[in-house]
Short mmCIF file of C-alpha atoms and ligand atoms in Angstrom, two decimals:
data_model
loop_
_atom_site.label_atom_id
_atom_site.label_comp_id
_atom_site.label_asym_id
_atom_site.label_seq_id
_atom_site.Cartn_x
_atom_site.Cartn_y
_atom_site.Cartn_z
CA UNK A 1 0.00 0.00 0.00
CA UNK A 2 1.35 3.47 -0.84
CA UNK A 3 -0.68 5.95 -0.03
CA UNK A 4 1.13 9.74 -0.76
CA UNK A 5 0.29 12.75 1.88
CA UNK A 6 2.97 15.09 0.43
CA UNK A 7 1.97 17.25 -1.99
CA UNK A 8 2.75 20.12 0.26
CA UNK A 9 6.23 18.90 0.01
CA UNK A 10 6.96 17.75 -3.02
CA UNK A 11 4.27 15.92 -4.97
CA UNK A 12 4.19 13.57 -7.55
CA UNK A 13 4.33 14.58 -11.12
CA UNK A 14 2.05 13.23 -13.42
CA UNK A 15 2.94 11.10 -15.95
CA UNK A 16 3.23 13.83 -18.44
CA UNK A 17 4.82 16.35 -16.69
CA UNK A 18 7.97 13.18 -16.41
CA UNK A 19 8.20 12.46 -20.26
CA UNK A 20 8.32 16.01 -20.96
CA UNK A 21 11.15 16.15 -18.52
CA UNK A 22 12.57 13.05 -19.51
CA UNK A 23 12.65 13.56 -23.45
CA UNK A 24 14.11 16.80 -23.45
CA UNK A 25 17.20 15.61 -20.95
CA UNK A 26 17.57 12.93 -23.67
CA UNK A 27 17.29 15.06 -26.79
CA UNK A 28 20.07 17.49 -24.84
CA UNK A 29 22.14 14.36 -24.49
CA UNK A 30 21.92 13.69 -28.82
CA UNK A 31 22.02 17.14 -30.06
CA UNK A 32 23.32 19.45 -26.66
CA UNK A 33 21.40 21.87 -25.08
CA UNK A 34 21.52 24.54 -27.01
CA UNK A 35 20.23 22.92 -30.32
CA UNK A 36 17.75 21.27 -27.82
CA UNK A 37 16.66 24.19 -26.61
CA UNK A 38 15.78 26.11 -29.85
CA UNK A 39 13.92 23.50 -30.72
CA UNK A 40 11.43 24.26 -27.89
CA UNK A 41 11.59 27.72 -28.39
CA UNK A 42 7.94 28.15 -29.09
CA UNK A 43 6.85 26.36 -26.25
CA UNK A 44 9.04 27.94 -24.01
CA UNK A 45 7.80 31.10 -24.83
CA UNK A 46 4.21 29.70 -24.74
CA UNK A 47 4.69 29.11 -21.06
CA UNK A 48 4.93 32.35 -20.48
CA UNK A 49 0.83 33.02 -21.56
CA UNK A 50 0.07 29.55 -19.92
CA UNK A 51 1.23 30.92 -16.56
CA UNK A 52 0.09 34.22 -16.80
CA UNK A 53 -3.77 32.86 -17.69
CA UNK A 54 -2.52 30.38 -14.54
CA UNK A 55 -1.96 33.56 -12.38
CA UNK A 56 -4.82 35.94 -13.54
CA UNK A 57 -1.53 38.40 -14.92
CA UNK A 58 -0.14 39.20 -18.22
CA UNK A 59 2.45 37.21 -20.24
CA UNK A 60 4.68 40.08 -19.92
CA UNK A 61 4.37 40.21 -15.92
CA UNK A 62 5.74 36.56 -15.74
CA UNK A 63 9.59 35.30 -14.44
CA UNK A 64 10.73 32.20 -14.19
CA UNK A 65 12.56 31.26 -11.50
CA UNK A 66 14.09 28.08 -9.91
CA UNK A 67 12.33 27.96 -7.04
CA UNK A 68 9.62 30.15 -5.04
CA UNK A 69 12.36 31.29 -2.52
CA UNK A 70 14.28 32.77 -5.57
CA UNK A 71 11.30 34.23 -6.84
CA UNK A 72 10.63 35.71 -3.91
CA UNK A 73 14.21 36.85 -2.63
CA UNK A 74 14.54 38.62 -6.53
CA UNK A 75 11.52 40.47 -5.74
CA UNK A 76 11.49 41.58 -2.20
CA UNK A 77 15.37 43.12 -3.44
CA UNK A 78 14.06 44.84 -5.24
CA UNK A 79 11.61 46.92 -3.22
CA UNK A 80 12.79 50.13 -2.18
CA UNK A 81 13.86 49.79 1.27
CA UNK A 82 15.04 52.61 3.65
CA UNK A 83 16.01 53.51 6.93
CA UNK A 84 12.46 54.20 8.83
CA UNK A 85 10.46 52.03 6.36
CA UNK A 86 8.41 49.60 7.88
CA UNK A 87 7.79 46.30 6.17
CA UNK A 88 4.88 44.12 7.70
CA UNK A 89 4.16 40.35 7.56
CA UNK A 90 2.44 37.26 8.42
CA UNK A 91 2.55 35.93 11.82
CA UNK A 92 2.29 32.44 9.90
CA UNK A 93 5.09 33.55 7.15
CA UNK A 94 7.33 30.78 6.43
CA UNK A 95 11.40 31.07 8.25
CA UNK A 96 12.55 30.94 4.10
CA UNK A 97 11.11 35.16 4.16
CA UNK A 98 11.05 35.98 7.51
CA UNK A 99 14.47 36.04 7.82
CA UNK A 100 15.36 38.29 5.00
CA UNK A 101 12.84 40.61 6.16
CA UNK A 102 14.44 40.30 9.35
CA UNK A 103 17.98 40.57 8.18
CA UNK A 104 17.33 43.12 5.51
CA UNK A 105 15.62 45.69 7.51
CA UNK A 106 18.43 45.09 10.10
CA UNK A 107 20.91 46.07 7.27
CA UNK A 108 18.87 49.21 6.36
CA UNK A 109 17.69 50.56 9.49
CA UNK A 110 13.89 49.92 8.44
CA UNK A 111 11.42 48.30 11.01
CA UNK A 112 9.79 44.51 10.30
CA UNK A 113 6.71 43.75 12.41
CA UNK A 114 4.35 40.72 12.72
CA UNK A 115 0.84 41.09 12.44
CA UNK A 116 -1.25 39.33 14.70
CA UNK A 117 -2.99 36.71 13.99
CA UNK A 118 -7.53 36.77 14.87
CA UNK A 119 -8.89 33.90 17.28
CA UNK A 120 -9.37 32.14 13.78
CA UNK A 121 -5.98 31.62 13.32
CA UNK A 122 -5.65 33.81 10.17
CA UNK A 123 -4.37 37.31 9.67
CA UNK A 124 -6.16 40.24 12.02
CA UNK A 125 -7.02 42.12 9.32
CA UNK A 126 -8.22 44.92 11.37
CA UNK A 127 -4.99 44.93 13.39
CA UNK A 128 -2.84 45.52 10.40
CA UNK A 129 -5.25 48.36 9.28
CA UNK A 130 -4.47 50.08 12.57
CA UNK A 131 -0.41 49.15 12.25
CA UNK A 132 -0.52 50.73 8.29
CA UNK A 133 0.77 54.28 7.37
CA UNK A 134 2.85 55.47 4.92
CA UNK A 135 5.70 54.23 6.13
CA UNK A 136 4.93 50.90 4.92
CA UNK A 137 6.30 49.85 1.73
CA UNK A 138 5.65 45.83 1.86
CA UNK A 139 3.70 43.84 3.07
CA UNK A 140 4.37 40.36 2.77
CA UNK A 141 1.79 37.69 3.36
CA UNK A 142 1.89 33.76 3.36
CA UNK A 143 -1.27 33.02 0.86
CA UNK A 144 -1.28 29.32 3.00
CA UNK A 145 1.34 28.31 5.38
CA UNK A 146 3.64 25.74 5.18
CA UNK A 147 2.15 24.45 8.53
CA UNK A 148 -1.97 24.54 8.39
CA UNK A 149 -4.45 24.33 6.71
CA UNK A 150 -5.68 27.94 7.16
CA UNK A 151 -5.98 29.78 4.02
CA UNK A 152 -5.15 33.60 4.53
CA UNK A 153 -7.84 36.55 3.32
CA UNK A 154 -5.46 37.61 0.74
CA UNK A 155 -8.44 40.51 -0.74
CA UNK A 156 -8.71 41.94 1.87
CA UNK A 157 -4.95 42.33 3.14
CA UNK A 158 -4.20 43.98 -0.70
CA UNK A 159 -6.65 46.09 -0.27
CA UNK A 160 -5.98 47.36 3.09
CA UNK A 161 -2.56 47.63 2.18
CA UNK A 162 -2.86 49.54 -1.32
CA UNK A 163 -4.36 52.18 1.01
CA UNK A 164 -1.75 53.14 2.21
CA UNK A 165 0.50 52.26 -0.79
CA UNK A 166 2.30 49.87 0.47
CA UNK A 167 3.18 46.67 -2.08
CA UNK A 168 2.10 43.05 -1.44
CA UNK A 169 3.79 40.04 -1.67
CA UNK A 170 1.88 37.37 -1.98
CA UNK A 171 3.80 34.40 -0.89
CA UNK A 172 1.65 31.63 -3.09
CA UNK A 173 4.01 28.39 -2.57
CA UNK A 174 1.51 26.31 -1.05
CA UNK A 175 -1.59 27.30 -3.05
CA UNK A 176 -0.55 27.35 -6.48
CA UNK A 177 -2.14 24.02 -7.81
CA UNK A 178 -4.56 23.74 -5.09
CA UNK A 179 -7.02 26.69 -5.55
CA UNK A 180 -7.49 29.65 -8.04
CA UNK A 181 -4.76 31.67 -7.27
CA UNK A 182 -4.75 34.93 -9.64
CA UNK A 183 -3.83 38.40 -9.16
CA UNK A 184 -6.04 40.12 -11.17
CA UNK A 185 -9.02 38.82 -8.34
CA UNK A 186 -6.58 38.90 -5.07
CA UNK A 187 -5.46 42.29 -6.42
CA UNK A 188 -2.15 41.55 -5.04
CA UNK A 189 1.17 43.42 -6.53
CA UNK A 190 3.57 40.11 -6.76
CA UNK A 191 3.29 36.67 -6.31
CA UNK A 192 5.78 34.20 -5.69
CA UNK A 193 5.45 30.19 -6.24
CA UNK A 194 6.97 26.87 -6.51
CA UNK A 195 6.62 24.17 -9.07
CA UNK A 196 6.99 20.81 -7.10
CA UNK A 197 4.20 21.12 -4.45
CA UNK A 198 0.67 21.35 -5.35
CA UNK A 199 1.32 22.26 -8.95
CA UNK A 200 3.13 18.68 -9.85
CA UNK A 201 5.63 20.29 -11.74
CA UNK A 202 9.42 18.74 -11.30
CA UNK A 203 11.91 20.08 -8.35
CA UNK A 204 13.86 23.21 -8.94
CA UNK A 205 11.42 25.54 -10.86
CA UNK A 206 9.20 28.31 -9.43
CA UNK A 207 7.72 31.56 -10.75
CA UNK A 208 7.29 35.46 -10.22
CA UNK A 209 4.45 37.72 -11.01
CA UNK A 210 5.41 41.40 -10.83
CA UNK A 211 2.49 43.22 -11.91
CA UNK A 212 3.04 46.11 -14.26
CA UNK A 213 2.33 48.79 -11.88
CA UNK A 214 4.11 47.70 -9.13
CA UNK A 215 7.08 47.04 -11.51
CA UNK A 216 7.36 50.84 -12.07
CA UNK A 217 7.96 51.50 -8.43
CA UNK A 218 10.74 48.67 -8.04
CA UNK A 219 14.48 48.52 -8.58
CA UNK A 220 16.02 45.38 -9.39
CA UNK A 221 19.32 45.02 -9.04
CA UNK A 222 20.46 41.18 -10.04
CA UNK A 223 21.06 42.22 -13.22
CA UNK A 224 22.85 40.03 -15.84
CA UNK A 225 22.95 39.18 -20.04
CA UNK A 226 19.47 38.48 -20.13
CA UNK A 227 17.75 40.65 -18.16
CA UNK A 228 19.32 43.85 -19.58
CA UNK A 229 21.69 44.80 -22.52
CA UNK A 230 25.29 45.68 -23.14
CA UNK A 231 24.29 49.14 -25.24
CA UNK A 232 27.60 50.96 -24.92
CA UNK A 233 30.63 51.14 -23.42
CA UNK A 234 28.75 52.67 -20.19
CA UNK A 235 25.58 51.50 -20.89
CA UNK A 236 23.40 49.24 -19.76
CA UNK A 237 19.30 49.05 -20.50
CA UNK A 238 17.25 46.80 -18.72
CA UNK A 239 14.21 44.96 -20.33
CA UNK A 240 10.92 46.29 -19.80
CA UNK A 241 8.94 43.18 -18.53
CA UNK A 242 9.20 40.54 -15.56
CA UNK A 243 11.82 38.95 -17.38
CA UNK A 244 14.30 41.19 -16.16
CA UNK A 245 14.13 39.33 -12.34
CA UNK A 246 15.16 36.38 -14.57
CA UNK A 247 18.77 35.53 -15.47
CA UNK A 248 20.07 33.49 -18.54
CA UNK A 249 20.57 30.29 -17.10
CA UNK A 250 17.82 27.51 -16.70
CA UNK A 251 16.82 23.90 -16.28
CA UNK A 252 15.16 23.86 -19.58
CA UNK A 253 13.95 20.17 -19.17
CA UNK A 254 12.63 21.35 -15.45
CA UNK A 255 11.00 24.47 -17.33
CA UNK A 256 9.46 22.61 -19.53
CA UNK A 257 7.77 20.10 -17.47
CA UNK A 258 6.71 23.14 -15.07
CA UNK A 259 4.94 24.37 -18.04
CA UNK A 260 3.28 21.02 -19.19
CA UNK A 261 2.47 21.08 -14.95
CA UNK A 262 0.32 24.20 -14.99
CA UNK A 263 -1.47 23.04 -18.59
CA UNK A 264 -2.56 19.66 -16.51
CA UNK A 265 -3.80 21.84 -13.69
CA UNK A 266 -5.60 24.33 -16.22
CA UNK A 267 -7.00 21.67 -18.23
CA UNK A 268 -8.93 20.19 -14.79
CA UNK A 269 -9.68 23.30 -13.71
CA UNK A 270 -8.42 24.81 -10.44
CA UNK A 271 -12.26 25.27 -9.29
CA UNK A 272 -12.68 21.02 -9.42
CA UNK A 273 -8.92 20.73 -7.82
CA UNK A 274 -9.97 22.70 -5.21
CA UNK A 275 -13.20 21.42 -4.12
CA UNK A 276 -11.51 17.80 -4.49
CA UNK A 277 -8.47 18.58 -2.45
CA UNK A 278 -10.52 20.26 0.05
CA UNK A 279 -12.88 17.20 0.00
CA UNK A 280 -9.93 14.76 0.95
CA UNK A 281 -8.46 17.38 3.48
CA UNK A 282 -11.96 17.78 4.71
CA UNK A 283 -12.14 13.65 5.39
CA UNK A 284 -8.98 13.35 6.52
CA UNK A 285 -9.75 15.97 9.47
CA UNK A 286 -12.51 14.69 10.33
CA UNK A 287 -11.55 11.00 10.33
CA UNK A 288 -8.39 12.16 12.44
CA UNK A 289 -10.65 14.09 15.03
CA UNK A 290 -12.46 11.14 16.41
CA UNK A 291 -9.26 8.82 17.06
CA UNK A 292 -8.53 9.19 20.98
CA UNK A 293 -5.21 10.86 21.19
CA UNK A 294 -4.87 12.37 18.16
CA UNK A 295 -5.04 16.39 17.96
CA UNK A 296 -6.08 18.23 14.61
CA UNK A 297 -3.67 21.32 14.69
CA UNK A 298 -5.23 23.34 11.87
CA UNK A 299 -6.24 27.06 12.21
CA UNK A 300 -8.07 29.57 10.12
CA UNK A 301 -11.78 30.49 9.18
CA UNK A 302 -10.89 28.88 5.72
CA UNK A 303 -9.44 25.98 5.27
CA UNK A 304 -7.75 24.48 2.27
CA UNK A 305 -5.79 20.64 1.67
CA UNK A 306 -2.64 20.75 4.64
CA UNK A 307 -3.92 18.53 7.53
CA UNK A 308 -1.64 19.24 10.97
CA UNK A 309 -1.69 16.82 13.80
CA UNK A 310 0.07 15.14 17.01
CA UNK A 311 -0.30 12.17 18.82
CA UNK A 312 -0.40 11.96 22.26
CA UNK A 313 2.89 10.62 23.59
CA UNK A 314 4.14 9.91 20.42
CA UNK A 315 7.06 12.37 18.71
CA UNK A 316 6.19 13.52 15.15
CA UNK A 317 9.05 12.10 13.69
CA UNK A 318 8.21 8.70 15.46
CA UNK A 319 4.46 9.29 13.66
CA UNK A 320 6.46 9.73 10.31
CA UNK A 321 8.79 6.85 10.45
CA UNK A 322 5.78 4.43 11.51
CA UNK A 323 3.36 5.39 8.98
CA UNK A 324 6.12 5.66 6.34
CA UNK A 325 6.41 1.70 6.94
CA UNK A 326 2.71 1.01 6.53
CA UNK A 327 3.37 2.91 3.12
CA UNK A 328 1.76 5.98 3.99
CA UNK A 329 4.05 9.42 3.30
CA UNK A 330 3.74 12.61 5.29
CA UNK A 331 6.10 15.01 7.30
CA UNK A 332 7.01 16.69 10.12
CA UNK A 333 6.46 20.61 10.33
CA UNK A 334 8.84 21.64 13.50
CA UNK A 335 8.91 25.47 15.13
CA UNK A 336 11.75 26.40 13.54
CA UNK A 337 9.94 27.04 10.00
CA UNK A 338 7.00 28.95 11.11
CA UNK A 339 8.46 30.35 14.62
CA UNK A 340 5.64 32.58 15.56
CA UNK A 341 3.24 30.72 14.45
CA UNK A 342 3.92 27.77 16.47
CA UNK A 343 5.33 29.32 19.51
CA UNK A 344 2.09 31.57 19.84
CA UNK A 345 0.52 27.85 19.61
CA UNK A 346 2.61 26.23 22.29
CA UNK A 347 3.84 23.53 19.32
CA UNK A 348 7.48 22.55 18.97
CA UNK A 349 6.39 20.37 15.59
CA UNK A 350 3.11 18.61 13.94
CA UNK A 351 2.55 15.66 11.62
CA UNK A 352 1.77 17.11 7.87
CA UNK A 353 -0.42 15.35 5.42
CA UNK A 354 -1.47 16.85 2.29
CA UNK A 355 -3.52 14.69 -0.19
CA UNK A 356 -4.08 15.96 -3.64
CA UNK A 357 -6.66 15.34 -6.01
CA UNK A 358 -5.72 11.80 -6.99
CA UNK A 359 -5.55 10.37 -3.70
CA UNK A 360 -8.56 8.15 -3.06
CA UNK A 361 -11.06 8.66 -0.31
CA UNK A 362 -10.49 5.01 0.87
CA UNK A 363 -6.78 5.85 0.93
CA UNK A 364 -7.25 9.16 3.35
CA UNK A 365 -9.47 6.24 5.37
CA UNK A 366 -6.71 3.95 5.65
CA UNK A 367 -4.21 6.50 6.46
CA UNK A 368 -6.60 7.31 9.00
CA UNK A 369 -6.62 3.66 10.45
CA UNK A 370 -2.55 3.73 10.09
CA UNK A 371 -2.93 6.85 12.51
CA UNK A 372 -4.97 5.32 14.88
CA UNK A 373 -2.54 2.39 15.22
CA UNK A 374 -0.21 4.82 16.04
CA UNK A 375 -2.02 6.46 18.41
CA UNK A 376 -2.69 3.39 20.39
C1 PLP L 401 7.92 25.48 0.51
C2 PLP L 401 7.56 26.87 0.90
C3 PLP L 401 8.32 27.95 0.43
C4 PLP L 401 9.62 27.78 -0.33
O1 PLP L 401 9.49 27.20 -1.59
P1 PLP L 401 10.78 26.69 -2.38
O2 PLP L 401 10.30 26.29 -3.72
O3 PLP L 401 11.35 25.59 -1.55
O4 PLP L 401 11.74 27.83 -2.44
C5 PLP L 401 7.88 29.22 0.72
N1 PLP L 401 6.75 29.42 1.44
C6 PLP L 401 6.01 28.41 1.92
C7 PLP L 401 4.78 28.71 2.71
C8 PLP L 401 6.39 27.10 1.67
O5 PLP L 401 5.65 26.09 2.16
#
């Protein structure tokens, strides 16, 4: 029996998404990967509209990156940060921004402060209302944490925010291929988002959405061959779209099976992957919730497909390593990704299982029955 819980980790690429990946490493390895390359050079550029109708954005307001943290990092360097700025954030935001927030604002004398969370569990959207002023120039929100399954009021926060004219940063890792997540309808300013968790797309790819109007207010700075041009001998002009937080360099096999990744997910329809993940999620909670000793650890008023838990008595990495043998995959979420989060909780770690679409509602019942063997 194998039944995977991970697609908040890394999930499993359908079958598609792997021969993409596959042929073009083996076409690179006949002809090299240049020739290979060109080849594909309509449907690389193609992935450009298929993530930008993915995203609710433009064609021309996509990057690609290789991995949400990149996309993120390129974007948040390039928001104009000062000494007495104030950049706000998540009180769920994942350790891989907080601590350039933290570090950056440390470097540049500007002031990073949590927003609390409401007694749902999600962002206090009137508390950062009263914490927003001018002085604010980001704020960066976690879409869904890495460590619930609360699902954060990303409208409202935007609009809030825009306001005062601060930016948003939408951090979208663990939505993207679970739900609708588009800019034009969050009215958010930039999105960040990984390829090999919800979306099914292979490891080491991600994406950037820098909407056009927020571009005009930002700065970036990694600059190389690609994302500007050698003019003259003192000259340098950067390219006008989202393609200048890219550089030249890329995992074109990896880029190409994130692209085939988002047509699967468009072609079901992010509406019917949502109401299915949320349909497993929503079994697996419940089945979970009546086994004696076992704690649901989710939060939020909405809830979308990451299912937290402990065990009475029993470690989360002891949880892991015994359902891993009856064949069922999840992991362990410890402090040390989500600090605030789980210290305002009084959690040092909780079990993570996140089934997709294509996991079975008899499988979320068995792992459920694995659980409660480990609970006894
Ligand atoms: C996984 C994760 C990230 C980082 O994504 P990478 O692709 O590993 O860079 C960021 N935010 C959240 C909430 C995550 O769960």
């Amino acid at each position: 029996m194998t039944i995977f819980l991970d697609s908040a980790g890394s999930s499993l690429p359908p079958e598609e998404v792997s021969a993409e990946v596959f042929a073009h490493l083996r076409r690179e390895s006949e002809i090299g990967g240049y020739v290979a390359a060109r080849e594909r050079e309509d449907d690389l550029e193609a992935g450009y509209g298929v993530f930008a109708e993915l995203l609710g954005a433009e064609p021309d307001e996509i990057a690609f990156t290789d991995s949400a943290t990149r996309a993120w990092l390129t974007a948040f360097d390039a928001v104009p940060l000062a000494a007495g700025d104030r950049v706000l954030y998540s009180e769920a935001e994942y350790a891989g921004t907080a601590i350039p927030i933290l570090h950056r604002a440390r470097e540049v004398g500007a002031i990073a402060e949590a927003v609390p969370s409401d007694s749902s569990g999600q962002i206090d959207v009137g508390a950062l209302k009263e914490m927003l002023d001018e002085r604010v120039k980001l704020v960066s929100l976690v879409h869904v944490p890495t460590n619930s399954g609360l699902v954060n009021p990303a409208r409202e926060v935007a609009d809030a925010a825009h306001d005062v004219g601060a930016l948003v940063l939408l951090d979208a890792c663990q939505s993207i291929g679970q739900m609708p997540v588009r800019a034009d309808e969050l009215g958010v300013d930039l999105i960040s988002c990984t390829g090999r968790k919800w979306l099914r797309g292979p490891r080491g790819t991600g994406a950037l959405v820098v909407r056009r109007e927020a571009a005009r207010r930002m700065r970036p700075r990694l600059i190389d061959l690609h994302s500007a041009e050698w003019v003259g001998p003192h000259d340098v002009r950067l390219r006008e779209d989202a393609r200048v937080y890219e550089i030249w360099e890329a995992n074109i096999a990896a880029r190409l099976g994130l692209i085939a990744a988002a047509r699967h997910a468009l072609a079901k329809g992010l509406d019917v992957i949502e109401r299915e993940v949320a349909d497993r999620a929503g079994r697996l909670r419940a089945g979970l919730s009546a086994l004696p000793g076992v704690t649901v650890r989710d939060v939020g008023e909405r809830m979308a497909g990451i299912v937290t838990f402990t065990v009475d008595g029993v470690g989360a990495a002891d949880v892991r390593d015994r359902l891993a043998r009856e064949g069922v995959t999840v992991t362990v979420s410890s402090a040390s990704s989500t600090l605030l989060d789980m210290t305002r909780r009084g959690l040092d770690e909780v079990v993570r299982a996140s089934p997709h679409y294509f996991v079975q509602p008899e499988q979320v019942d068995q792992a459920v029955e694995a659980v409660s063997r480990c609970a006894r």
